[in-house]
XYZ file of C-alpha atoms in Angstrom:
688
model
C 81.441 125.330 148.084
C 78.391 127.535 147.614
C 76.270 127.269 144.540
C 76.345 130.116 142.016
C 73.603 132.767 142.478
C 71.049 133.070 139.778
C 71.427 135.989 137.386
C 68.254 137.731 136.233
C 67.640 138.366 132.517
C 67.245 141.968 131.372
C 63.451 141.758 131.190
C 63.141 140.508 134.730
C 63.094 142.574 137.989
C 65.714 141.658 140.462
C 63.838 139.858 143.364
C 65.741 139.393 146.618
C 64.304 136.540 148.650
C 66.787 136.768 151.512
C 69.374 138.918 153.240
C 72.852 139.732 152.016
C 74.108 136.261 152.865
C 71.252 134.076 151.449
C 69.939 136.214 148.644
C 69.672 134.363 145.352
C 69.559 130.813 146.897
C 65.809 130.505 146.341
C 64.856 129.801 149.911
C 64.519 132.687 152.377
C 66.877 132.090 155.286
C 68.871 129.229 153.686
C 71.899 128.787 151.471
C 72.933 125.797 149.350
C 76.258 123.970 149.621
C 77.489 120.933 147.829
C 78.512 117.767 149.558
C 79.762 114.356 148.423
C 77.396 111.448 149.097
C 78.201 108.019 147.792
C 80.573 109.509 145.274
C 78.035 111.997 143.954
C 78.067 115.709 144.615
C 74.618 116.710 145.910
C 73.143 120.017 147.036
C 72.436 120.400 150.740
C 70.478 123.324 152.283
C 71.885 124.958 155.418
C 70.686 127.811 157.622
C 71.777 131.267 156.536
C 75.077 132.183 158.102
C 73.537 135.497 159.226
C 70.685 133.694 160.883
C 68.331 136.208 159.360
C 64.576 136.437 160.096
C 61.579 137.366 158.085
C 61.693 140.959 159.395
C 65.395 141.394 158.634
C 64.794 140.055 155.078
C 61.896 142.386 154.569
C 64.240 145.360 155.189
C 66.546 144.068 152.485
C 63.660 143.685 150.066
C 62.481 147.244 150.748
C 65.832 148.646 149.931
C 65.990 146.597 146.829
C 62.525 147.941 145.768
C 63.824 151.462 145.964
C 66.797 150.617 143.761
C 64.590 148.914 141.205
C 62.218 151.946 141.079
C 65.255 154.182 140.126
C 66.794 151.726 137.610
C 63.660 150.228 136.025
C 60.586 152.184 137.077
C 58.340 150.163 134.690
C 59.218 146.831 136.283
C 56.659 145.213 138.578
C 57.506 145.003 142.240
C 58.718 141.815 143.757
C 56.282 139.398 145.364
C 56.170 139.889 149.111
C 57.773 137.102 151.100
C 55.554 135.329 153.604
C 56.730 135.565 157.204
C 58.654 132.547 158.427
C 59.539 131.891 162.023
C 63.215 131.298 162.698
C 64.162 127.616 162.424
C 61.001 126.866 160.364
C 61.396 125.283 156.908
C 59.657 127.664 154.508
C 56.847 126.223 152.418
C 57.562 125.514 148.791
C 56.645 128.200 146.328
C 54.551 127.404 143.300
C 56.564 126.779 140.128
C 56.501 129.688 137.698
C 54.739 129.241 134.340
C 56.977 127.569 131.782
C 58.293 129.804 128.941
C 59.302 128.492 125.594
C 62.790 129.820 124.989
C 63.429 131.707 121.797
C 66.386 129.573 120.901
C 68.617 126.895 122.371
C 71.203 129.534 123.158
C 68.713 131.446 125.359
C 67.219 128.366 126.991
C 67.774 128.140 130.737
C 69.136 124.997 132.304
C 66.819 122.925 134.433
C 67.258 123.661 138.076
C 68.231 120.819 140.249
C 65.827 119.686 142.958
C 65.963 121.902 145.980
C 67.795 120.212 148.869
C 66.415 119.820 152.270
C 67.572 122.106 155.094
C 70.051 120.742 157.598
C 68.190 118.957 160.318
C 68.890 117.810 163.882
C 68.127 114.394 165.199
C 66.737 115.333 168.581
C 65.818 118.223 170.783
C 65.068 118.312 174.540
C 62.097 120.525 175.542
C 62.406 121.937 179.084
C 60.515 124.391 181.121
C 62.468 127.042 183.127
C 60.855 129.697 185.252
C 57.463 129.116 183.571
C 58.790 129.466 179.974
C 59.590 126.896 177.259
C 63.254 126.253 176.441
C 65.126 123.917 174.160
C 68.713 122.567 174.308
C 69.890 123.435 170.795
C 69.981 126.630 168.759
C 68.997 124.665 165.624
C 65.385 124.597 166.800
C 63.333 127.469 168.176
C 61.487 126.914 171.413
C 57.712 126.593 171.656
C 55.797 129.763 172.436
C 52.707 130.481 174.540
C 51.289 128.713 177.505
C 52.671 125.492 178.904
C 50.100 123.204 177.500
C 49.888 120.107 175.334
C 48.040 122.245 172.765
C 50.989 124.565 172.356
C 53.542 121.786 172.350
C 51.708 119.807 169.598
C 51.110 123.009 167.537
C 54.802 123.675 167.769
C 55.608 120.180 166.516
C 53.073 120.441 163.765
C 54.593 123.830 162.644
C 57.366 121.972 160.785
C 60.459 121.789 162.859
C 63.855 121.067 161.298
C 63.952 117.691 163.031
C 64.769 114.429 161.278
C 67.460 111.978 160.255
C 68.650 112.144 156.678
C 69.133 108.825 154.858
C 72.688 107.552 154.514
C 72.082 105.842 151.183
C 70.453 107.563 148.193
C 67.950 104.674 147.935
C 67.219 104.686 151.659
C 64.598 106.554 153.673
C 64.755 109.532 156.002
C 63.803 108.844 159.618
C 61.823 110.917 162.176
C 63.477 113.221 164.613
C 62.844 113.070 168.297
C 61.353 115.580 170.815
C 62.357 114.612 174.431
C 60.382 116.040 177.340
C 62.441 116.599 180.467
C 61.149 115.949 183.997
C 60.489 119.707 184.399
C 58.497 119.926 181.186
C 56.478 116.888 182.188
C 55.727 118.372 185.577
C 54.585 121.632 183.953
C 52.378 119.665 181.572
C 50.905 117.755 184.508
C 52.216 114.455 183.197
C 52.043 111.704 185.913
C 55.367 110.859 187.429
C 54.689 107.160 186.725
C 53.409 105.622 183.496
C 49.609 105.178 183.908
C 48.750 101.470 184.202
C 45.106 101.284 185.351
C 42.411 101.561 182.606
C 41.036 104.778 184.074
C 44.343 106.521 184.232
C 45.343 105.392 180.784
C 41.950 106.668 179.432
C 42.333 110.090 181.049
C 45.855 110.611 179.747
C 45.045 109.242 176.298
C 41.956 111.417 176.022
C 43.802 114.575 177.042
C 46.562 114.084 174.527
C 44.298 113.178 171.682
C 42.090 116.170 172.253
C 45.170 118.457 172.126
C 46.421 116.670 168.966
C 43.062 117.178 167.218
C 43.073 120.840 168.045
C 46.416 121.251 166.319
C 45.579 119.031 163.317
C 47.901 116.227 164.531
C 47.522 112.464 165.167
C 49.106 110.286 167.754
C 50.257 106.612 167.776
C 47.635 103.999 168.644
C 49.298 103.247 172.004
C 50.814 105.919 174.193
C 53.778 105.075 176.312
C 57.278 106.400 177.110
C 57.707 106.835 173.336
C 55.095 107.507 170.754
C 54.635 109.355 167.440
C 52.975 112.705 166.697
C 52.284 113.100 163.002
C 50.224 114.713 160.321
C 49.399 112.962 157.103
C 50.471 114.644 153.801
C 46.761 114.625 152.739
C 45.990 116.911 155.679
C 48.596 119.456 154.883
C 52.399 119.487 155.148
C 53.651 116.068 156.260
C 54.988 116.044 159.826
C 56.180 113.023 161.834
C 58.142 113.298 165.049
C 58.850 110.769 167.845
C 58.006 112.114 171.233
C 59.706 110.641 174.347
C 58.503 111.254 177.956
C 61.910 110.807 179.578
C 60.736 110.086 183.245
C 58.677 107.100 181.895
C 61.579 105.323 180.168
C 62.021 101.770 181.323
C 58.438 101.627 182.724
C 55.653 99.431 181.474
C 55.307 95.772 180.688
C 54.853 95.814 176.944
C 57.033 96.934 173.994
C 54.353 99.515 173.084
C 54.680 101.138 176.532
C 58.445 101.147 176.606
C 60.680 103.145 174.166
C 63.306 100.397 174.079
C 66.168 99.304 176.273
C 68.818 101.017 174.186
C 67.136 104.428 174.461
C 66.614 103.930 178.156
C 70.392 103.152 178.557
C 71.249 106.316 176.528
C 69.049 108.425 178.793
C 70.776 107.365 182.091
C 72.084 110.390 183.908
C 74.742 110.475 186.643
C 72.379 109.039 189.170
C 71.156 106.366 186.715
C 67.720 107.942 186.351
C 66.455 108.930 182.924
C 67.489 112.546 182.020
C 65.785 114.187 179.000
C 68.523 116.630 178.254
C 71.149 113.959 178.493
C 69.147 111.688 176.101
C 68.677 114.359 173.440
C 72.399 115.199 173.527
C 73.349 111.534 173.219
C 70.900 110.913 170.448
C 72.337 113.706 168.379
C 75.890 112.213 168.913
C 74.602 108.683 168.185
C 73.103 109.757 164.891
C 76.174 111.806 163.935
C 78.326 108.667 164.659
C 76.277 105.991 162.931
C 73.887 107.842 160.666
C 70.727 106.213 162.084
C 68.769 106.400 165.331
C 68.699 103.782 167.978
C 66.384 100.792 167.659
C 64.693 98.898 170.463
C 67.881 96.943 171.230
C 71.476 97.040 170.109
C 70.967 93.885 168.015
C 67.927 95.420 166.244
C 69.870 98.661 165.697
C 72.621 96.622 163.967
C 70.025 95.261 161.580
C 68.682 98.739 160.941
C 72.190 99.927 160.114
C 72.745 97.137 157.564
C 69.396 97.970 155.979
C 70.169 101.722 155.980
C 73.573 101.164 154.270
C 72.247 98.580 151.813
C 68.550 99.290 151.189
C 66.669 96.279 150.018
C 64.294 98.167 147.761
C 64.310 101.142 145.467
C 61.499 103.328 144.107
C 60.971 103.338 140.351
C 58.351 104.476 137.905
C 56.129 101.564 136.899
C 54.418 101.008 133.587
C 51.333 102.867 134.790
C 53.407 105.930 135.606
C 53.191 105.446 139.313
C 56.117 105.037 141.705
C 56.537 101.495 142.965
C 59.009 99.681 145.256
C 61.152 96.921 143.674
C 63.970 94.782 145.025
C 67.300 96.589 144.723
C 70.307 94.937 142.948
C 72.790 93.664 145.465
C 70.350 93.607 148.359
C 70.087 90.701 150.785
C 67.222 88.415 149.743
C 64.269 87.623 151.970
C 62.607 84.243 152.591
C 63.840 81.201 154.477
C 67.186 80.466 152.811
C 68.450 78.019 155.504
C 70.253 74.843 154.526
C 70.288 71.662 156.682
C 73.822 71.892 158.173
C 73.494 75.632 159.088
C 69.937 76.478 159.853
C 70.158 77.526 163.521
C 69.381 75.634 166.646
C 65.543 76.214 166.484
C 65.099 75.452 162.806
C 63.353 72.260 161.819
C 66.212 71.408 159.365
C 68.775 71.466 162.200
C 66.537 69.427 164.442
C 66.149 66.771 161.666
C 69.920 66.681 161.089
C 70.613 66.122 164.774
C 67.917 63.415 165.044
C 69.474 61.632 162.117
C 72.965 61.815 163.718
C 74.400 63.962 160.926
C 76.855 66.760 161.706
C 75.826 70.393 161.629
C 77.892 73.581 161.576
C 79.359 74.561 164.954
C 81.408 77.558 164.020
C 81.557 79.597 167.306
C 83.936 81.646 169.360
C 86.096 79.732 171.725
C 83.411 78.731 174.254
C 82.659 80.062 177.678
C 85.152 78.378 180.166
C 85.587 75.491 177.680
C 89.332 75.216 177.002
C 92.339 74.931 179.317
C 95.448 72.882 179.475
C 97.866 71.877 182.230
C 100.515 74.368 183.194
C 104.098 73.583 182.311
C 106.563 73.545 185.209
C 107.981 76.874 184.032
C 104.534 78.486 183.813
C 103.573 77.204 187.290
C 106.632 79.008 188.706
C 105.628 82.359 187.298
C 104.188 84.771 189.839
C 101.161 85.931 187.728
C 98.668 84.935 185.134
C 97.920 87.930 182.995
C 94.450 88.160 181.380
C 94.473 89.728 177.892
C 91.180 90.613 176.201
C 90.720 91.160 172.463
C 89.364 94.513 171.469
C 86.347 94.392 169.035
C 87.405 91.037 167.501
C 84.535 90.877 165.054
C 85.349 94.381 163.663
C 88.862 93.115 162.896
C 87.534 90.742 160.216
C 84.200 92.009 158.941
C 85.391 94.867 156.727
C 86.913 92.712 154.037
C 85.348 89.334 154.862
C 83.473 87.829 151.872
C 80.084 86.825 153.103
C 77.268 84.801 151.490
C 74.997 87.391 149.942
C 73.200 84.945 147.699
C 71.540 81.697 148.723
C 73.623 78.515 149.406
C 73.615 75.795 146.777
C 74.655 72.203 147.344
C 77.725 71.078 145.324
C 79.046 67.493 145.225
C 82.862 67.050 145.015
C 83.314 70.854 144.949
C 86.390 72.682 143.683
C 88.060 74.489 146.642
C 87.990 78.260 146.301
C 88.790 80.424 149.359
C 87.070 83.401 147.704
C 83.704 81.690 147.835
C 81.666 82.002 151.027
C 79.994 78.881 152.156
C 80.143 75.630 154.144
C 82.390 72.679 153.404
C 82.178 69.101 154.720
C 85.733 68.428 155.965
C 87.453 65.835 158.081
C 90.287 67.472 160.099
C 90.886 64.422 162.333
C 94.454 63.234 162.274
C 95.909 66.626 161.333
C 98.734 67.556 163.690
C 98.286 70.907 165.440
C 100.120 72.556 168.378
C 99.364 70.803 171.677
C 99.710 73.895 173.740
C 97.214 75.859 171.711
C 93.404 75.223 171.269
C 92.501 73.448 168.060
C 91.848 76.116 165.393
C 88.786 74.457 163.936
C 86.637 73.835 167.002
C 84.973 76.222 169.418
C 85.883 73.927 172.420
C 89.474 73.844 171.428
C 89.639 70.069 171.430
C 90.445 68.020 168.218
C 87.373 67.127 166.149
C 86.147 63.588 166.400
C 84.935 63.164 162.722
C 83.819 65.066 159.693
C 82.047 68.412 160.199
C 80.712 71.379 158.345
C 83.058 74.407 158.407
C 82.896 77.879 157.007
C 85.316 79.032 154.377
C 87.689 80.943 156.733
C 88.289 77.812 158.881
C 88.971 75.663 155.786
C 91.283 78.286 154.302
C 93.278 78.457 157.626
C 93.652 74.641 157.771
C 94.724 74.546 154.142
C 97.336 77.298 154.387
C 98.693 76.610 157.832
C 98.350 72.914 158.444
C 98.329 71.371 154.984
C 94.810 70.157 154.816
C 94.074 68.674 151.386
C 90.925 70.389 149.962
C 90.526 67.616 147.315
C 89.129 65.424 150.092
C 86.034 67.654 150.525
C 83.046 65.701 149.401
C 80.177 68.211 149.739
C 79.688 71.919 150.158
C 76.939 74.501 150.283
C 78.339 77.454 148.390
C 77.019 81.006 148.000
C 75.856 82.088 144.592
C 77.264 85.580 145.377
C 80.104 86.229 147.865
C 80.418 89.901 148.839
C 82.012 91.789 151.826
C 78.604 93.545 152.422
C 79.432 94.533 156.040
C 82.287 96.800 154.941
C 80.351 100.003 155.471
C 78.665 98.699 158.628
C 82.147 97.964 160.020
C 83.572 101.324 159.039
C 80.880 103.242 160.822
C 80.847 101.260 164.006
C 84.611 101.186 164.264
C 84.868 104.905 163.643
C 82.254 105.549 166.323
C 84.011 103.246 168.759
C 87.403 104.864 168.168
C 85.951 108.356 168.506
C 84.618 107.485 171.921
C 88.019 105.960 172.918
C 89.720 109.190 171.845
C 87.385 111.177 174.096
C 88.434 108.823 176.951
C 92.093 109.558 176.162
C 92.895 106.336 174.236
C 94.164 106.935 170.705
C 96.173 104.995 168.034
C 99.931 105.154 168.146
C 100.404 105.115 171.936
C 103.318 103.285 173.538
C 102.610 100.288 175.767
C 102.964 102.167 179.092
C 101.060 105.158 177.762
C 98.200 102.922 176.583
C 97.954 101.005 179.892
C 97.872 104.290 181.853
C 95.265 105.877 179.571
C 93.091 102.836 179.559
C 93.120 102.426 183.284
C 92.214 106.118 183.699
C 89.589 106.242 180.946
C 86.637 106.521 183.358
C 88.129 109.187 185.547
C 86.217 112.468 185.529
C 82.995 110.915 184.180
C 80.973 112.486 187.021
C 82.214 115.968 186.174
C 82.517 115.735 182.394
C 79.421 115.216 180.266
C 81.656 114.356 177.313
C 83.357 111.509 179.186
C 80.080 110.271 180.639
C 78.553 110.286 177.153
C 81.492 108.417 175.665
C 81.398 105.774 178.280
C 77.688 105.104 177.644
C 77.933 105.367 173.806
C 80.960 103.014 173.595
C 79.021 100.377 175.455
C 76.161 100.884 172.966
C 78.468 100.513 170.033
C 79.937 97.313 171.523
C 76.439 95.969 171.911
C 75.580 96.856 168.384
C 78.384 94.945 166.780
C 78.211 91.984 169.156
C 74.373 91.745 169.202
C 74.344 92.372 165.456
C 76.457 89.282 164.798
C 74.141 87.119 166.976
C 71.006 88.619 165.311
C 71.893 86.699 162.077
C 70.798 83.510 163.991
C 67.886 84.919 165.956
C 66.158 82.291 168.107
C 63.226 84.563 168.530
C 62.799 84.031 172.225
C 59.838 86.381 172.271
C 57.868 83.838 170.162
C 56.918 80.769 172.058
C 55.495 78.798 169.176
C 57.665 77.566 166.376
C 55.213 78.479 163.611
C 55.228 82.104 164.503
C 59.046 82.090 164.788
C 59.302 80.541 161.358
C 57.006 83.146 159.788
C 58.340 86.278 161.459
C 62.005 85.452 162.065
C 63.343 82.577 159.914
C 61.706 84.122 156.775
C 63.178 87.550 157.325
C 66.115 88.805 155.290
C 68.140 89.282 158.500
C 67.914 85.606 159.418
C 71.162 84.165 157.895
C 72.935 81.694 160.208
C 75.657 81.108 157.494
C 76.582 84.748 157.825
C 77.118 84.533 161.516
C 79.056 81.209 161.146
C 81.379 82.817 158.609
C 82.108 85.809 160.850
C 82.746 83.638 163.883
C 84.977 81.387 161.864
C 87.084 84.291 160.652
C 87.302 85.870 164.183
C 88.322 82.576 165.837
C 90.969 81.588 163.184
C 92.264 85.168 163.338
C 92.667 84.838 167.106
C 94.453 81.562 166.632
C 96.740 83.033 164.093
C 97.762 85.763 166.591
C 98.362 83.161 169.348
C 100.395 81.007 167.000
C 102.536 83.853 165.671
C 103.198 85.033 169.273
C 104.184 81.515 170.304
C 106.565 81.315 167.319
C 108.218 84.669 168.308
C 108.613 84.302 171.976
C 107.502 80.765 172.958
C 104.547 82.029 175.023
C 101.138 80.384 174.629
C 97.840 80.933 176.665
C 96.935 78.163 179.054
C 93.277 79.009 179.313
C 90.661 80.912 177.135
C 87.280 82.274 177.880
C 85.736 83.510 174.585
C 88.058 86.435 173.796
C 90.009 86.503 177.071
C 93.403 84.725 177.228
C 95.416 83.802 180.265
C 99.253 83.920 179.949
C 101.784 82.982 182.578
C 103.937 86.040 183.182
C 106.957 87.181 185.238
C 105.130 90.409 186.374
C 101.647 91.777 186.743
C 102.279 93.901 183.643
C 101.610 92.355 180.189
C 104.500 94.243 178.554
C 107.025 91.292 178.975
C 104.649 89.064 176.931
C 104.646 91.299 173.865
C 106.811 90.400 170.834
C 108.797 93.347 169.471
C 110.763 94.050 166.322
C 114.468 94.947 166.484
C 113.432 98.638 166.570
C 111.130 97.934 169.569
C 107.900 98.216 167.525
C 104.933 95.862 167.981
C 104.964 92.907 165.579
C 102.015 92.893 163.157
C 99.671 89.968 163.605
C 101.029 89.085 167.073
C 99.955 89.950 170.678
C 99.961 93.710 170.964
C 98.320 96.422 173.182
C 95.861 98.978 171.745
C 92.286 99.934 171.250
C 92.210 99.080 167.533
C 90.166 96.010 166.481
C 92.273 92.870 166.977
C 94.573 94.489 169.528
C 94.503 93.544 173.258
C 93.792 95.345 176.506
C 94.974 94.275 179.951
C 91.906 92.909 181.872
C 93.456 91.623 185.094
C 96.465 89.929 186.669
C 95.877 86.899 188.890
C 98.382 85.470 191.388
C 99.536 82.113 190.005
C 98.925 80.536 193.407
C 95.235 81.255 192.990
C 95.299 79.866 189.463
C 96.896 76.606 190.617
C 94.389 76.249 193.411
C 91.438 76.804 191.058
C 92.785 74.253 188.571
C 93.379 71.759 191.336
C 89.678 72.078 192.169
C 88.772 71.608 188.475
C 87.644 75.213 188.070
C 88.418 77.192 184.923
C 90.980 79.838 185.992
C 89.264 82.544 183.902
C 86.563 82.667 186.576
C 89.055 84.532 188.707
C 89.341 87.444 186.275
C 87.059 89.802 188.097
C 88.493 88.998 191.494
C 91.747 90.757 190.850
C 92.805 94.118 189.382
C 95.563 94.783 186.894
C 98.209 95.039 189.645
C 97.234 91.516 190.925
C 95.543 92.839 194.062
C 92.160 91.325 195.179
C 89.214 93.475 194.145
C 87.355 95.051 197.036
C 84.631 97.671 197.446
C 87.341 100.251 197.980
C 89.375 99.583 194.746
């Protein structure tokens, strides 16, 4: 809904600062709309629907001046509007002198802060037939000669580039300018990233000279990605990330590279970096998640958590200055690790292991770790069908209560499934199904003594297997348990499902329809940019949620010495092993619950597991005979079912049972055969 236009008082001349569409909104060439953000209606500036220019607005002002001269010849003429290039954000006008109102009735309401214009996350700059071009109408192209001076002057002119914060206490992020191969060639950029000192000095000097001429500054180190900026003290603040697409993936240092995730997003049909493809995917990536990509998928996940739950907020201090203070409900910083759950590299864990005391081992079912002998009936089935869980973590993280606060030691604790934490339990002697993996261990074998378990595992053992929680002797419990990954889950899941929909896989499909659509999801990628983008982006989103879970227990492999790791990693707010243990606990017990319910309904149980892949003996290569159904033929909630939604399954492969029996006779895990056969049970060759 548009905001109301301002109405002049009788003693004021009518001043039109816009065309017919944007007049009265206060900013030439822009209108104001209201949008809901975090439950609050906020004004957002958008480009004029008529896409007016300074010249077209001047004609409207001239006509208005004529009408004013007839109606109120004594009124002063309106102030002339400065020329503004199309797509440029106009400079703020000085505030008018304050007038004391004659009375409360005639006092004007205070105007809300003017919103920022709508911005785009990225633009690709190309050169076609000797002229600058861009790949989006939201940004005007550079003008003039094809030189670095012209390009940096264009950037410094104030482009509508940037990423708006997704939380009111967060921060905006820089937009990105991507140079295509053609633009780099026209700018005489070397095809390869300079590596010799002389070549680096020549390129560095050339760019810094051009930046100085346009009043801009550049990052300390130049590589495939660097920043071009101007400080607020030197004029209007400008900050843009500039990427030289042909250089992506080159260089030996992090400063030279722009990040493995950006490089993956830039891959064209031939696998080489493509500037236009990267800019297009960056815009989609930001539209999906609300942030730009970090160096890796794991780092991006951390950035998304921080953007959705900012750790600080700006307030006015006692001296009247704006200061940053910790925000209520934010994840605390500092090394909060406790001995049984400090991570494999932490000194606390090492001390516990040396003392022979148990530590938390909540993990997914391990890689090639659990299998059981085939029953006679299973050995006679023609196929072993491999079923793979879709986005298993996202099926639990939305509502899962996680330890926001630090963990505190409690002796003889009172059991409470709503409190996140770690509990010292002894599950030995508790009877579980022999044809299913043990629900409390990552290797699927029964535990051999007391161990530390996260709340979801204990809750499952209490509700499903009758474990007595009064036997728990010690616990490390969170001072504040909150499902703080709810918004993180919502955004990643929505992005993942949007990509699936582009690939033809949507919710509500029948079993045959889903199998057909999923098998054909990559068809047409070479001819359809939309499908190609969806395939690349869906892999990125998978990496973000998977890598993000692992990031909570970062072993900091880039730091060789433990002291640096402890200072830079273990003391960071994002190092919380107990968070990861809780998520893995919930995902593993959720998978066990689905296996158990399926077994109860149709008597079928997997005979081998590899992380989130499950092998079932089946009468056909199709997984459909394995699926429990209601009397109406519908999927049974909480049991084995096909689909792209989190917690559902997809058909990975079908392996002839004869090959499975041979592998098991040779003491090989049968899941190793998964990629040797297709979904029809035929051997995989170069042709298929």
